[in-house]
Amino acid sequence: MLATLRCMVMRDLTLAMRHRSDVLTTVFFFIIVVSLFPLGVGPEAALLKEMAAGVVWVAALLASMLSLTRLFADDYNDGTLEQLLLVPQPLSLIVLGKVLAHWIISGLPLVVMSPLLGLQFGLEGDELMMLMVTLLLGTPVLSLLGAIGAALTLGLRGGGVLVSLLVLPLYIPVLIFGAGAVTASAAGMGADGHLSLMGAILLLALVLAPWASAAALRISVE
Amino acid sequence: MDKALLEIRELECVRGDKQLFKGLSFSLGAGSLLHVHGPNGSGKTTLLRAIAGLVLQESGEICWNGEQISRQKDEFNRELLYLGHHYGLKFELTGYENLKVFANLSGSDISEHEVEAALMRFGLAHCVELPVKVLSQGQKRRVALARLLLQPSKLWILDEPFVALDAAAVELLLDVIKAHVAAGGMVILTTHQEVAVEVGSLQHLHLGQAQPAQTSQAAVAEQH
C-alpha cells in the first residue's frame, strides 16, 4: 500500500518538476495577492494586524483553487486516468497519492512562505507561528476537498468555474477556524479549540475525501 | 477450448440514447483470440471498455472465473491489460519512467533491465531516455505496447493496436500476440488488420451488422 502511495506521489512530483511554471504560478499568486493588501489598505499597523490572518487565508484558498482543475484533467486527457482506474489497487489510494502530491506542490510552499508574508502585516513571534500551524493543518484539507470537486467536474466544459462554485463553500469551515485561531491567539485567548477542530476536519477529510473522489472519477471516466 | 474464463451473458450497452448492442453472449477460454469486427460507431470500443470495467453495462453480466467482474475488481484488474485509443502515457516522462510507474502500480517488481529489454524489443533502444512527447506517433504507440511484455496479465484487451505502426512493428506485435495466445493467454482486439493465430482458437464477433433500428440479435459470433 505504501509502495503504491509513494509511486503515485513520486510520479506526480516528477511531472510537476518538468512543468515548473505551473508550480511557481500558484506560489507567486499567493505572494502577490497577500502583498497587495498592505499596499492598498495603507500603513495602519493596527488595521493590518487585525486583517492579516483573514487575508492570508483567503489568498491560500484562491491559490489552491488555481491548480485544482488540472489535478485530474491532464491524466484524463492523455488516457492515463483510465489506466489508473484499471490498476489492481484501491482507487482511493491512488487518489490520495495524487492529492498528497498536489499538497506538496501547491500547499506546502504556502505554509513555508506564510511567516515571511505575515511580517508585512506586523504579526509577531507567536502569531506568525500560529499562522503557520493553521495553514499546515488547513491546506491539506483544501487539497482533499478540492479533489472531490475536480473529480466531479472532470471533462465538463467550463469546469474551472464550476470547481470554484462547488468547492469554495466547503472551504468555509477551514477558513473560519484557521483565521479564527490566529486572531484568538493574537487577542491572548487560547487557540486550542480552533486547532482541535481543524485537526478533526483534517482527519475527516482524509478518510472521506479520497473515497468520494474515487467514486466521482469512476462516473466521470465513463 | 477448455473451461471458459471470460463469459459474457446477454450484454446490453447504451451510449447516450443509442442502443449499441443487446443480447450479446460469448465466452472465451484460455489460449484464444477474439477479433471484434464492425463499422465505425457499432460499439466496438464500448464493448471493450465494458469488458475492462470502464463502462457500466445497461444489462447483462460480464463474468471472470464465474464471478461478475464488478464484484472482484482487484482480482480481475490483476489479470487485465487494456490498451485503448489513448496511449495512456505521460508525455513529460520518458518511456522508461512511464513503464516503470505502471509496473510498480500493478505490483510486479521488474528490474531496470527488463524495462529496457521490452523497449528494445519494440525498437526503441535509442529513445529510452527521451521524454515521450518528442517521439513520433508510431513510437509512442510502441512504448504503450511495450507494456504487453512487462505485465503478466492473462487477458489483453487491445483497441486498434495497429494504428500508426509501420510494417515491421505490425509484424512484431502479431508475433507478440501469437506468443501470448500460444502460452494460454487471451486477447480481445479490434482492428481492420487480418490476424491469424495458428495455436489456440480464433473467434470473430461482428457488431452492428443488423440495421441500427433493429434491436435484437445485432451481434453474430462465429467460431473457426
Tab-separated table of C-alpha atoms in Angstrom:
chain	number	residue	atom	x	y	z
A	1	MET	CA	0.000	0.000	0.000
A	2	LEU	CA	2.745	2.418	0.939
A	3	ALA	CA	4.601	1.485	-2.241
A	4	THR	CA	1.551	2.464	-4.316
A	5	LEU	CA	1.231	5.749	-2.472
A	6	ARG	CA	4.900	6.535	-2.882
A	7	CYS	CA	4.858	5.607	-6.548
A	8	MET	CA	1.924	7.953	-7.252
A	9	VAL	CA	3.416	10.832	-5.259
A	10	MET	CA	6.808	10.465	-6.950
A	11	ARG	CA	5.172	10.316	-10.383
A	12	ASP	CA	3.196	13.500	-9.845
A	13	LEU	CA	6.133	15.303	-8.278
A	14	THR	CA	8.357	14.353	-11.224
A	15	LEU	CA	5.697	15.641	-13.602
A	16	ALA	CA	5.444	18.878	-11.630
A	17	MET	CA	9.213	19.333	-11.716
A	18	ARG	CA	9.120	19.098	-15.510
A	19	HIS	CA	6.363	21.724	-15.581
A	20	ARG	CA	7.877	24.118	-13.108
A	21	SER	CA	5.939	27.161	-14.308
A	22	ASP	CA	2.672	25.655	-13.023
A	23	VAL	CA	4.084	25.263	-9.532
A	24	LEU	CA	5.540	28.761	-9.461
A	25	THR	CA	2.268	30.295	-10.665
A	26	THR	CA	0.479	29.143	-7.514
A	27	VAL	CA	3.171	30.412	-5.174
A	28	PHE	CA	3.551	33.777	-6.900
A	29	PHE	CA	-0.204	34.256	-6.998
A	30	PHE	CA	-0.286	33.735	-3.240
A	31	ILE	CA	2.608	36.116	-2.596
A	32	ILE	CA	1.222	38.845	-4.832
A	33	VAL	CA	-2.356	38.724	-3.539
A	34	VAL	CA	-1.175	38.876	0.069
A	35	SER	CA	1.278	41.680	-0.692
A	36	LEU	CA	-1.350	43.806	-2.460
A	37	PHE	CA	-3.373	44.309	0.714
A	38	PRO	CA	-0.832	46.334	2.751
A	39	LEU	CA	-0.293	48.463	-0.342
A	40	GLY	CA	-3.986	49.011	-0.903
A	41	VAL	CA	-5.123	49.491	2.679
A	42	GLY	CA	-2.301	51.754	3.758
A	43	PRO	CA	0.253	51.574	6.560
A	44	GLU	CA	-2.135	51.492	9.508
A	45	ALA	CA	-0.446	48.961	11.763
A	46	ALA	CA	-3.474	48.115	13.922
A	47	LEU	CA	-5.803	47.577	10.978
A	48	LEU	CA	-3.285	45.460	9.068
A	49	LYS	CA	-2.597	43.275	12.054
A	50	GLU	CA	-6.287	42.657	12.543
A	51	MET	CA	-6.939	41.539	8.991
A	52	ALA	CA	-3.676	39.635	8.467
A	53	ALA	CA	-4.961	36.124	9.157
A	54	GLY	CA	-8.079	36.589	7.042
A	55	VAL	CA	-6.147	37.934	4.076
A	56	VAL	CA	-3.518	35.201	4.152
A	57	TRP	CA	-6.162	32.522	4.476
A	58	VAL	CA	-8.362	33.823	1.651
A	59	ALA	CA	-5.304	34.088	-0.572
A	60	ALA	CA	-4.390	30.495	0.296
A	61	LEU	CA	-7.887	29.302	-0.660
A	62	LEU	CA	-7.712	31.063	-4.013
A	63	ALA	CA	-4.172	29.888	-4.705
A	64	SER	CA	-5.071	26.261	-4.063
A	65	MET	CA	-8.079	26.643	-6.402
A	66	LEU	CA	-5.761	27.668	-9.233
A	67	SER	CA	-4.183	24.282	-9.769
A	68	LEU	CA	-7.204	22.184	-8.789
A	69	THR	CA	-8.771	21.905	-12.228
A	70	ARG	CA	-5.616	20.282	-13.535
A	71	LEU	CA	-5.449	17.704	-10.742
A	72	PHE	CA	-7.161	15.019	-12.802
A	73	ALA	CA	-7.716	16.785	-16.144
A	74	ASP	CA	-4.236	16.096	-17.540
A	75	ASP	CA	-4.443	12.406	-16.712
A	76	TYR	CA	-7.942	12.286	-18.146
A	77	ASN	CA	-6.914	13.830	-21.458
A	78	ASP	CA	-3.947	11.562	-22.173
A	79	GLY	CA	-5.684	8.361	-21.094
A	80	THR	CA	-3.520	7.645	-18.067
A	81	LEU	CA	-6.514	8.134	-15.783
A	82	GLU	CA	-8.372	5.169	-17.270
A	83	GLN	CA	-5.187	3.137	-16.895
A	84	LEU	CA	-5.023	4.192	-13.237
A	85	LEU	CA	-8.621	3.013	-12.801
A	86	LEU	CA	-7.539	-0.422	-14.037
A	87	VAL	CA	-4.600	-0.787	-11.678
A	88	PRO	CA	-5.158	-3.591	-9.164
A	89	GLN	CA	-5.033	-1.183	-6.227
A	90	PRO	CA	-7.809	0.667	-4.423
A	91	LEU	CA	-8.603	3.780	-6.444
A	92	SER	CA	-8.942	5.870	-3.287
A	93	LEU	CA	-5.301	5.108	-2.515
A	94	ILE	CA	-4.248	6.360	-5.950
A	95	VAL	CA	-6.368	9.471	-5.434
A	96	LEU	CA	-4.765	10.004	-2.030
A	97	GLY	CA	-1.342	9.820	-3.664
A	98	LYS	CA	-2.327	12.438	-6.211
A	99	VAL	CA	-3.811	14.685	-3.516
A	100	LEU	CA	-0.687	14.361	-1.398
A	101	ALA	CA	1.452	15.384	-4.358
A	102	HIS	CA	-0.899	18.290	-5.036
A	103	TRP	CA	-0.486	19.460	-1.443
A	104	ILE	CA	3.300	19.206	-1.568
A	105	ILE	CA	3.304	21.250	-4.773
A	106	SER	CA	0.689	23.877	-4.005
A	107	GLY	CA	0.045	23.765	-0.241
A	108	LEU	CA	3.395	23.262	1.428
A	109	PRO	CA	5.063	26.261	-0.284
A	110	LEU	CA	2.281	28.477	1.097
A	111	VAL	CA	2.945	27.195	4.617
A	112	VAL	CA	6.646	27.914	4.245
A	113	MET	CA	6.066	31.385	2.796
A	114	SER	CA	3.444	32.452	5.328
A	115	PRO	CA	5.717	33.751	8.164
A	116	LEU	CA	7.510	35.989	5.707
A	117	LEU	CA	4.250	37.374	4.366
A	118	GLY	CA	2.881	37.737	7.902
A	119	LEU	CA	5.694	40.150	8.645
A	120	GLN	CA	4.215	42.616	6.158
A	121	PHE	CA	1.166	42.828	8.380
A	122	GLY	CA	3.146	43.382	11.547
A	123	LEU	CA	2.482	39.955	13.024
A	124	GLU	CA	4.985	38.819	15.636
A	125	GLY	CA	6.505	35.645	17.037
A	126	ASP	CA	3.569	33.643	18.383
A	127	GLU	CA	1.087	34.903	15.805
A	128	LEU	CA	3.400	34.003	12.929
A	129	MET	CA	3.843	30.575	14.426
A	130	MET	CA	0.089	30.178	14.808
A	131	LEU	CA	-0.498	31.284	11.216
A	132	MET	CA	1.935	28.661	10.023
A	133	VAL	CA	0.406	25.909	12.151
A	134	THR	CA	-3.136	26.655	10.971
A	135	LEU	CA	-2.000	26.614	7.361
A	136	LEU	CA	-0.188	23.356	7.962
A	137	LEU	CA	-3.399	21.816	9.277
A	138	GLY	CA	-5.684	23.545	6.808
A	139	THR	CA	-4.020	23.364	3.397
A	140	PRO	CA	-4.195	19.542	3.185
A	141	VAL	CA	-7.956	19.885	3.723
A	142	LEU	CA	-8.098	22.303	0.794
A	143	SER	CA	-6.402	19.745	-1.469
A	144	LEU	CA	-8.570	16.882	-0.211
A	145	LEU	CA	-11.904	18.681	-0.596
A	146	GLY	CA	-10.782	20.211	-3.858
A	147	ALA	CA	-10.121	16.758	-5.285
A	148	ILE	CA	-13.811	15.908	-4.925
A	149	GLY	CA	-14.769	18.989	-6.919
A	150	ALA	CA	-12.086	18.342	-9.524
A	151	ALA	CA	-13.243	14.737	-9.958
A	152	LEU	CA	-16.899	15.713	-10.258
A	153	THR	CA	-16.289	18.349	-12.931
A	154	LEU	CA	-13.849	16.276	-14.958
A	155	GLY	CA	-14.464	16.510	-18.691
A	156	LEU	CA	-17.076	19.251	-18.367
A	157	ARG	CA	-16.816	22.463	-20.326
A	158	GLY	CA	-16.137	25.432	-18.058
A	159	GLY	CA	-15.154	23.020	-15.334
A	160	GLY	CA	-12.806	25.576	-13.769
A	161	VAL	CA	-15.567	27.944	-12.704
A	162	LEU	CA	-17.741	25.069	-11.596
A	163	VAL	CA	-14.994	23.720	-9.337
A	164	SER	CA	-14.801	27.087	-7.568
A	165	LEU	CA	-18.558	27.165	-7.048
A	166	LEU	CA	-18.599	23.628	-5.709
A	167	VAL	CA	-15.533	23.750	-3.543
A	168	LEU	CA	-15.299	27.274	-2.090
A	169	PRO	CA	-18.396	26.833	0.134
A	170	LEU	CA	-16.848	23.642	1.501
A	171	TYR	CA	-13.720	25.610	2.411
A	172	ILE	CA	-15.655	27.945	4.722
A	173	PRO	CA	-15.172	25.975	7.984
A	174	VAL	CA	-11.425	25.750	7.404
A	175	LEU	CA	-11.289	29.476	6.694
A	176	ILE	CA	-13.252	30.383	9.820
A	177	PHE	CA	-11.255	28.225	12.219
A	178	GLY	CA	-7.927	28.921	10.529
A	179	ALA	CA	-8.226	32.689	10.612
A	180	GLY	CA	-10.021	32.481	13.963
A	181	ALA	CA	-7.127	30.645	15.602
A	182	VAL	CA	-4.661	33.382	14.661
A	183	THR	CA	-6.997	36.148	15.802
A	184	ALA	CA	-7.702	34.351	19.068
A	185	SER	CA	-4.039	33.829	19.852
A	186	ALA	CA	-3.313	37.479	18.990
A	187	ALA	CA	-6.028	38.522	21.436
A	188	GLY	CA	-4.386	36.436	24.138
A	189	MET	CA	-7.063	33.731	24.207
A	190	GLY	CA	-6.045	30.146	23.652
A	191	ALA	CA	-6.386	28.752	20.159
A	192	ASP	CA	-6.518	25.132	21.259
A	193	GLY	CA	-10.192	24.765	20.465
A	194	HIS	CA	-9.718	26.078	16.941
A	195	LEU	CA	-6.740	23.830	16.326
A	196	SER	CA	-8.544	20.744	17.617
A	197	LEU	CA	-11.444	21.433	15.310
A	198	MET	CA	-9.105	21.899	12.365
A	199	GLY	CA	-7.401	18.624	13.206
A	200	ALA	CA	-10.787	16.937	13.313
A	201	ILE	CA	-11.724	18.386	9.922
A	202	LEU	CA	-8.408	17.196	8.504
A	203	LEU	CA	-8.929	13.644	9.765
A	204	LEU	CA	-12.480	13.545	8.495
A	205	ALA	CA	-11.418	14.814	5.066
A	206	LEU	CA	-8.507	12.377	4.991
A	207	VAL	CA	-10.867	9.447	5.436
A	208	LEU	CA	-13.806	10.544	3.325
A	209	ALA	CA	-12.444	12.722	0.516
A	210	PRO	CA	-10.303	10.121	-1.341
A	211	TRP	CA	-13.199	7.715	-1.282
A	212	ALA	CA	-15.663	10.312	-2.574
A	213	SER	CA	-13.239	11.482	-5.272
A	214	ALA	CA	-12.675	7.896	-6.406
A	215	ALA	CA	-16.409	7.353	-6.788
A	216	ALA	CA	-16.725	10.617	-8.731
A	217	LEU	CA	-13.823	9.654	-11.007
A	218	ARG	CA	-15.427	6.362	-11.970
A	219	ILE	CA	-18.546	8.233	-13.054
A	220	SER	CA	-16.601	10.920	-14.921
A	221	VAL	CA	-14.454	8.493	-16.899
A	222	GLU	CA	-17.466	6.548	-18.119
B	1	MET	CA	-11.007	-24.830	-25.805
B	2	ASP	CA	-11.340	-25.942	-22.214
B	3	LYS	CA	-13.025	-24.053	-19.402
B	4	ALA	CA	-14.289	-20.591	-20.268
B	5	LEU	CA	-12.572	-17.923	-18.171
B	6	LEU	CA	-14.387	-14.911	-19.512
B	7	GLU	CA	-18.098	-15.164	-20.009
B	8	ILE	CA	-20.386	-12.505	-21.411
B	9	ARG	CA	-24.086	-13.112	-20.922
B	10	GLU	CA	-26.893	-11.137	-22.548
B	11	LEU	CA	-24.854	-7.946	-22.570
B	12	GLU	CA	-26.565	-4.707	-23.491
B	13	CYS	CA	-24.769	-1.375	-23.821
B	14	VAL	CA	-26.242	2.057	-24.403
B	15	ARG	CA	-24.383	5.267	-25.250
B	16	GLY	CA	-26.496	8.382	-24.879
B	17	ASP	CA	-29.845	7.409	-26.356
B	18	LYS	CA	-28.475	4.893	-28.797
B	19	GLN	CA	-28.559	1.216	-28.074
B	20	LEU	CA	-25.319	-0.243	-29.404
B	21	PHE	CA	-25.987	-3.913	-28.904
B	22	LYS	CA	-28.261	-6.184	-26.934
B	23	GLY	CA	-28.361	-9.838	-26.066
B	24	LEU	CA	-24.652	-10.274	-26.735
B	25	SER	CA	-23.276	-13.527	-25.338
B	26	PHE	CA	-19.986	-15.279	-25.835
B	27	SER	CA	-17.307	-16.943	-23.811
B	28	LEU	CA	-13.566	-17.080	-24.077
B	29	GLY	CA	-11.236	-19.717	-22.713
B	30	ALA	CA	-7.504	-19.829	-22.188
B	31	GLY	CA	-5.492	-19.662	-25.395
B	32	SER	CA	-7.962	-17.864	-27.573
B	33	LEU	CA	-8.260	-14.679	-29.548
B	34	LEU	CA	-11.440	-12.732	-30.166
B	35	HIS	CA	-11.452	-10.407	-33.145
B	36	VAL	CA	-14.258	-7.846	-32.909
B	37	HIS	CA	-15.418	-6.509	-36.276
B	38	GLY	CA	-17.865	-3.779	-37.082
B	39	PRO	CA	-18.266	-0.437	-38.835
B	40	ASN	CA	-17.477	2.840	-37.086
B	41	GLY	CA	-19.924	3.571	-34.314
B	42	SER	CA	-21.068	-0.004	-33.956
B	43	GLY	CA	-19.905	-0.194	-30.354
B	44	LYS	CA	-16.566	-1.982	-30.622
B	45	THR	CA	-14.801	0.369	-28.244
B	46	THR	CA	-17.751	0.419	-25.861
B	47	LEU	CA	-17.781	-3.381	-25.748
B	48	LEU	CA	-14.065	-3.439	-24.991
B	49	ARG	CA	-14.408	-0.752	-22.313
B	50	ALA	CA	-17.361	-2.587	-20.796
B	51	ILE	CA	-15.346	-5.784	-20.528
B	52	ALA	CA	-12.498	-3.812	-18.955
B	53	GLY	CA	-14.989	-2.428	-16.443
B	54	LEU	CA	-14.623	1.194	-17.532
B	55	VAL	CA	-18.182	1.479	-18.833
B	56	LEU	CA	-21.160	0.176	-16.940
B	57	GLN	CA	-23.419	-2.058	-18.997
B	58	GLU	CA	-27.157	-1.430	-19.230
B	59	SER	CA	-27.940	-5.066	-18.519
B	60	GLY	CA	-26.298	-8.455	-18.703
B	61	GLU	CA	-23.314	-9.966	-16.964
B	62	ILE	CA	-19.574	-9.991	-17.501
B	63	CYS	CA	-18.012	-12.824	-15.545
B	64	TRP	CA	-14.396	-13.706	-14.929
B	65	ASN	CA	-13.809	-17.152	-13.438
B	66	GLY	CA	-17.529	-17.489	-12.886
B	67	GLU	CA	-17.946	-14.307	-10.878
B	68	GLN	CA	-19.030	-10.840	-12.007
B	69	ILE	CA	-16.097	-8.512	-12.580
B	70	SER	CA	-17.720	-5.697	-10.607
B	71	ARG	CA	-17.516	-7.888	-7.501
B	72	GLN	CA	-13.822	-8.682	-7.853
B	73	LYS	CA	-12.287	-5.552	-9.313
B	74	ASP	CA	-8.784	-6.015	-7.921
B	75	GLU	CA	-8.518	-9.696	-8.858
B	76	PHE	CA	-9.813	-9.023	-12.363
B	77	ASN	CA	-7.620	-5.970	-12.886
B	78	ARG	CA	-4.573	-8.033	-11.959
B	79	GLU	CA	-5.355	-10.311	-14.916
B	80	LEU	CA	-6.217	-7.490	-17.286
B	81	LEU	CA	-4.223	-5.281	-19.592
B	82	TYR	CA	-6.295	-2.742	-21.502
B	83	LEU	CA	-4.782	-0.500	-24.168
B	84	GLY	CA	-7.240	1.971	-25.626
B	85	HIS	CA	-7.229	4.734	-28.209
B	86	HIS	CA	-5.212	6.956	-25.926
B	87	TYR	CA	-1.646	5.957	-25.348
B	88	GLY	CA	-2.048	6.198	-21.598
B	89	LEU	CA	1.419	7.705	-21.372
B	90	LYS	CA	2.660	10.812	-19.650
B	91	PHE	CA	4.325	12.843	-22.388
B	92	GLU	CA	6.688	14.600	-19.971
B	93	LEU	CA	8.081	11.315	-18.659
B	94	THR	CA	10.475	9.091	-20.555
B	95	GLY	CA	9.344	5.781	-21.956
B	96	TYR	CA	11.243	4.049	-19.202
B	97	GLU	CA	9.582	6.092	-16.430
B	98	ASN	CA	6.138	5.539	-17.928
B	99	LEU	CA	6.539	1.785	-17.996
B	100	LYS	CA	8.085	1.693	-14.542
B	101	VAL	CA	5.143	3.552	-12.966
B	102	PHE	CA	2.586	1.095	-14.310
B	103	ALA	CA	4.687	-1.916	-13.465
B	104	ASN	CA	5.063	-0.670	-9.889
B	105	LEU	CA	1.371	0.089	-9.533
B	106	SER	CA	0.484	-3.355	-10.848
B	107	GLY	CA	2.577	-4.816	-8.087
B	108	SER	CA	5.016	-6.548	-10.391
B	109	ASP	CA	8.554	-5.941	-9.306
B	110	ILE	CA	10.527	-5.527	-12.511
B	111	SER	CA	14.102	-4.531	-12.934
B	112	GLU	CA	15.512	-1.694	-14.966
B	113	HIS	CA	16.958	-4.277	-17.297
B	114	GLU	CA	13.582	-5.843	-18.080
B	115	VAL	CA	12.044	-2.477	-18.938
B	116	GLU	CA	14.910	-1.666	-21.260
B	117	ALA	CA	14.671	-5.088	-22.874
B	118	ALA	CA	10.953	-4.567	-23.546
B	119	LEU	CA	11.589	-1.159	-25.105
B	120	MET	CA	14.409	-2.605	-27.144
B	121	ARG	CA	12.250	-5.411	-28.424
B	122	PHE	CA	9.903	-2.749	-29.780
B	123	GLY	CA	12.814	-0.996	-31.453
B	124	LEU	CA	13.111	1.899	-29.028
B	125	ALA	CA	16.648	1.308	-27.815
B	126	HIS	CA	17.767	4.846	-28.644
B	127	CYS	CA	14.798	6.594	-27.020
B	128	VAL	CA	14.817	5.055	-23.551
B	129	GLU	CA	15.918	8.346	-22.022
B	130	LEU	CA	13.794	10.671	-24.180
B	131	PRO	CA	10.524	12.167	-22.975
B	132	VAL	CA	7.625	10.555	-24.814
B	133	LYS	CA	6.476	13.913	-26.208
B	134	VAL	CA	9.397	14.088	-28.658
B	135	LEU	CA	8.639	10.641	-30.098
B	136	SER	CA	6.587	10.111	-33.248
B	137	GLN	CA	3.046	8.700	-33.175
B	138	GLY	CA	4.244	5.231	-34.053
B	139	GLN	CA	6.982	5.327	-31.442
B	140	LYS	CA	4.515	6.451	-28.766
B	141	ARG	CA	2.301	3.519	-29.688
B	142	ARG	CA	5.312	1.220	-29.412
B	143	VAL	CA	6.074	2.483	-25.902
B	144	ALA	CA	2.468	1.804	-24.891
B	145	LEU	CA	2.632	-1.664	-26.429
B	146	ALA	CA	5.854	-2.474	-24.576
B	147	ARG	CA	3.648	-2.890	-21.501
B	148	LEU	CA	2.423	-6.135	-23.056
B	149	LEU	CA	5.843	-7.626	-22.429
B	150	LEU	CA	6.155	-6.384	-18.861
B	151	GLN	CA	2.916	-7.199	-17.127
B	152	PRO	CA	1.972	-10.831	-16.618
B	153	SER	CA	-1.706	-10.312	-17.401
B	154	LYS	CA	-3.809	-13.110	-18.764
B	155	LEU	CA	-6.392	-11.060	-20.653
B	156	TRP	CA	-5.304	-8.426	-23.146
B	157	ILE	CA	-7.880	-6.011	-24.463
B	158	LEU	CA	-6.449	-4.062	-27.377
B	159	ASP	CA	-8.420	-1.336	-29.103
B	160	GLU	CA	-6.963	-0.721	-32.578
B	161	PRO	CA	-3.414	-1.642	-31.537
B	162	PHE	CA	-2.057	-1.492	-35.073
B	163	VAL	CA	-2.843	2.190	-35.681
B	164	ALA	CA	0.229	4.280	-36.584
B	165	LEU	CA	2.554	1.270	-36.594
B	166	ASP	CA	4.875	0.569	-39.513
B	167	ALA	CA	5.040	-2.806	-41.239
B	168	ALA	CA	7.868	-4.107	-39.076
B	169	ALA	CA	6.094	-3.165	-35.860
B	170	VAL	CA	2.851	-4.738	-37.071
B	171	GLU	CA	4.735	-7.990	-37.653
B	172	LEU	CA	6.319	-7.749	-34.236
B	173	LEU	CA	3.003	-7.081	-32.493
B	174	LEU	CA	1.414	-10.010	-34.325
B	175	ASP	CA	4.238	-12.216	-33.070
B	176	VAL	CA	3.759	-10.976	-29.509
B	177	ILE	CA	0.004	-11.606	-29.694
B	178	LYS	CA	0.506	-15.088	-31.147
B	179	ALA	CA	3.013	-15.962	-28.464
B	180	HIS	CA	0.605	-14.768	-25.769
B	181	VAL	CA	-2.254	-16.878	-27.146
B	182	ALA	CA	0.055	-19.867	-27.584
B	183	ALA	CA	1.085	-19.538	-23.932
B	184	GLY	CA	-2.532	-19.801	-22.845
B	185	GLY	CA	-3.342	-16.105	-22.753
B	186	MET	CA	-6.454	-14.435	-24.057
B	187	VAL	CA	-6.669	-11.484	-26.435
B	188	ILE	CA	-9.653	-9.394	-27.431
B	189	LEU	CA	-8.905	-6.873	-30.141
B	190	THR	CA	-10.466	-4.633	-32.721
B	191	THR	CA	-8.583	-3.948	-35.924
B	192	HIS	CA	-9.055	-3.846	-39.639
B	193	GLN	CA	-5.906	-5.896	-39.963
B	194	GLU	CA	-6.127	-9.629	-40.672
B	195	VAL	CA	-4.951	-11.512	-37.592
B	196	ALA	CA	-4.278	-15.213	-37.747
B	197	VAL	CA	-3.173	-17.468	-34.919
B	198	GLU	CA	-2.003	-20.997	-35.540
B	199	VAL	CA	-2.186	-22.077	-31.918
B	200	GLY	CA	-5.324	-21.736	-29.870
B	201	SER	CA	-8.718	-20.769	-31.141
B	202	LEU	CA	-9.757	-17.740	-33.138
B	203	GLN	CA	-13.221	-16.272	-32.796
B	204	HIS	CA	-14.844	-13.491	-34.761
B	205	LEU	CA	-17.531	-11.223	-33.447
B	206	HIS	CA	-19.444	-8.965	-35.829
B	207	LEU	CA	-21.126	-5.980	-34.288
B	208	GLY	CA	-23.774	-3.822	-35.885
B	209	GLN	CA	-24.491	-5.984	-38.885
B	210	ALA	CA	-28.217	-5.730	-38.458
B	211	GLN	CA	-29.859	-2.407	-39.226
B	212	PRO	CA	-29.449	0.111	-36.413
B	213	ALA	CA	-33.202	0.270	-35.902
B	214	GLN	CA	-33.427	-3.407	-35.140
B	215	THR	CA	-32.655	-4.168	-31.579
B	216	SER	CA	-32.394	-7.893	-31.254
B	217	GLN	CA	-29.530	-10.034	-32.426
B	218	ALA	CA	-27.239	-7.279	-33.535
B	219	ALA	CA	-24.276	-9.477	-32.973
B	220	VAL	CA	-23.243	-12.742	-34.502
B	221	ALA	CA	-20.423	-14.792	-33.104
B	222	GLU	CA	-18.913	-17.457	-35.244
B	223	GLN	CA	-16.304	-19.960	-34.319
B	224	HIS	CA	-13.490	-21.082	-36.587
